[in-house]
GROMACS .gro file of C-alpha atoms in nm:
model
   98
    1MET     CA    1  -7.772  -1.215  -7.822
    2HIS     CA    2  -7.670  -1.421  -7.522
    3ALA     CA    3  -7.702  -1.798  -7.525
    4TYR     CA    4  -7.895  -1.783  -7.197
    5LEU     CA    5  -8.187  -1.622  -7.375
    6ILE     CA    6  -8.235  -1.933  -7.587
    7THR     CA    7  -8.135  -2.213  -7.349
    8ALA     CA    8  -8.171  -2.263  -6.977
    9LYS     CA    9  -7.945  -2.060  -6.750
   10PRO     CA   10  -7.685  -2.264  -6.557
   11GLY     CA   11  -7.786  -2.337  -6.200
   12ARG     CA   12  -7.639  -2.168  -5.895
   13LEU     CA   13  -7.439  -2.475  -5.805
   14HIS     CA   14  -7.288  -2.494  -6.152
   15ARG     CA   15  -7.200  -2.123  -6.153
   16ALA     CA   16  -7.050  -2.151  -5.804
   17ALA     CA   17  -6.841  -2.450  -5.914
   18VAL     CA   18  -6.716  -2.262  -6.222
   19TRP     CA   19  -6.631  -1.957  -6.008
   20ALA     CA   20  -6.446  -2.173  -5.754
   21GLY     CA   21  -6.257  -2.350  -6.032
   22GLN     CA   22  -6.149  -2.022  -6.185
   23ARG     CA   23  -6.031  -1.889  -5.848
   24ALA     CA   24  -5.845  -2.213  -5.775
   25LEU     CA   25  -5.674  -2.199  -6.114
   26ARG     CA   26  -5.571  -1.836  -6.057
   27ALA     CA   27  -5.438  -1.922  -5.712
   28LEU     CA   28  -5.240  -2.212  -5.857
   29ALA     CA   29  -5.097  -1.990  -6.130
   30LEU     CA   30  -4.998  -1.730  -5.870
   31ALA     CA   31  -4.829  -1.999  -5.659
   32VAL     CA   32  -4.633  -2.127  -5.960
   33MET     CA   33  -4.524  -1.773  -6.052
   34CYS     CA   34  -4.413  -1.707  -5.693
   35ALA     CA   35  -4.214  -2.032  -5.686
   36LEU     CA   36  -4.043  -1.950  -6.015
   37GLY     CA   37  -3.969  -1.598  -5.891
   38ALA     CA   38  -3.809  -1.743  -5.577
   39VAL     CA   39  -3.591  -1.974  -5.785
   40VAL     CA   40  -3.479  -1.691  -6.016
   41PHE     CA   41  -3.412  -1.464  -5.718
   42SER     CA   42  -3.200  -1.726  -5.542
   43VAL     CA   43  -3.000  -1.800  -5.857
   44ARG     CA   44  -2.936  -1.428  -5.911
   45CYS     CA   45  -2.825  -1.390  -5.549
   46CYS     CA   46  -2.587  -1.685  -5.583
   47ARG     CA   47  -2.412  -1.547  -5.892
   48PRO     CA   48  -2.145  -1.349  -5.702
   49VAL     CA   49  -2.065  -1.656  -5.493
   50ILE     CA   50  -2.039  -1.871  -5.806
   51ASN     CA   51  -1.820  -1.612  -5.979
   52TYR     CA   52  -1.589  -1.596  -5.675
   53ALA     CA   53  -1.568  -1.976  -5.657
   54ALA     CA   54  -1.488  -1.997  -6.028
   55THR     CA   55  -1.216  -1.733  -5.994
   56ARG     CA   56  -1.062  -1.914  -5.698
   57ALA     CA   57  -1.079  -2.247  -5.883
   58ALA     CA   58  -0.902  -2.097  -6.185
   59TRP     CA   59  -0.637  -1.947  -5.958
   60LEU     CA   60  -0.592  -2.281  -5.781
   61GLU     CA   61  -0.555  -2.458  -6.114
   62LEU     CA   62  -0.290  -2.212  -6.231
   63TRP     CA   63  -0.105  -2.248  -5.901
   64ALA     CA   64  -0.118  -2.629  -5.925
   65ALA     CA   65   0.004  -2.611  -6.285
   66SER     CA   66   0.300  -2.397  -6.183
   67VAL     CA   67   0.390  -2.630  -5.897
   68THR     CA   68   0.350  -2.959  -6.084
   69GLY     CA   69   0.461  -2.845  -6.428
   70ILE     CA   70   0.147  -2.988  -6.591
   71SER     CA   71  -0.030  -2.744  -6.820
   72PRO     CA   72  -0.372  -2.618  -6.705
   73VAL     CA   73  -0.655  -2.810  -6.871
   74GLY     CA   74  -0.941  -2.588  -6.756
   75ALA     CA   75  -0.827  -2.293  -6.966
   76ALA     CA   76  -0.848  -2.494  -7.289
   77VAL     CA   77  -1.183  -2.651  -7.198
   78GLY     CA   78  -1.323  -2.320  -7.070
   79SER     CA   79  -1.228  -2.127  -7.382
   80GLY     CA   80  -1.391  -2.391  -7.601
   81LEU     CA   81  -1.710  -2.376  -7.396
   82THR     CA   82  -1.708  -1.997  -7.409
   83ASP     CA   83  -1.672  -2.000  -7.786
   84GLU     CA   84  -1.960  -2.249  -7.817
   85PHE     CA   85  -2.185  -2.038  -7.593
   86ILE     CA   86  -2.105  -1.728  -7.797
   87ARG     CA   87  -2.187  -1.910  -8.121
   88GLU     CA   88  -2.518  -2.041  -7.983
   89PHE     CA   89  -2.615  -1.703  -7.840
   90HIS     CA   90  -2.532  -1.524  -8.165
   91LYS     CA   91  -2.727  -1.784  -8.365
   92ALA     CA   92  -3.031  -1.749  -8.137
   93ARG     CA   93  -3.007  -1.370  -8.135
   94THR     CA   94  -2.978  -1.327  -8.511
   95GLY     CA   95  -3.204  -1.616  -8.615
   96ALA     CA   96  -3.504  -1.529  -8.399
   97PRO     CA   97  -3.789  -1.343  -8.568
   98ALA     CA   98  -3.852  -0.992  -8.436
   0.00000   0.00000   0.00000
């Protein structure tokens, strides 16, 4: 049994406003999803550039360390960060419910 059979049916203006609100909400959701997709796409496209820049920075650090005689700091910091990321990823992967 539908509620409209017992109570008064909503007016045309009310139904039109509800319909417009639903369409506006769907349009807003679509716009947000498109924006997030554009951000993800741009980050994925930039990954090779970031990887190249990181490789060149590591090479430059090793070259500077060989010229100056100071040991490279980035290798020690980078390995610690890598270990921490691996621990966090493993914890999230094994601790999450299926």
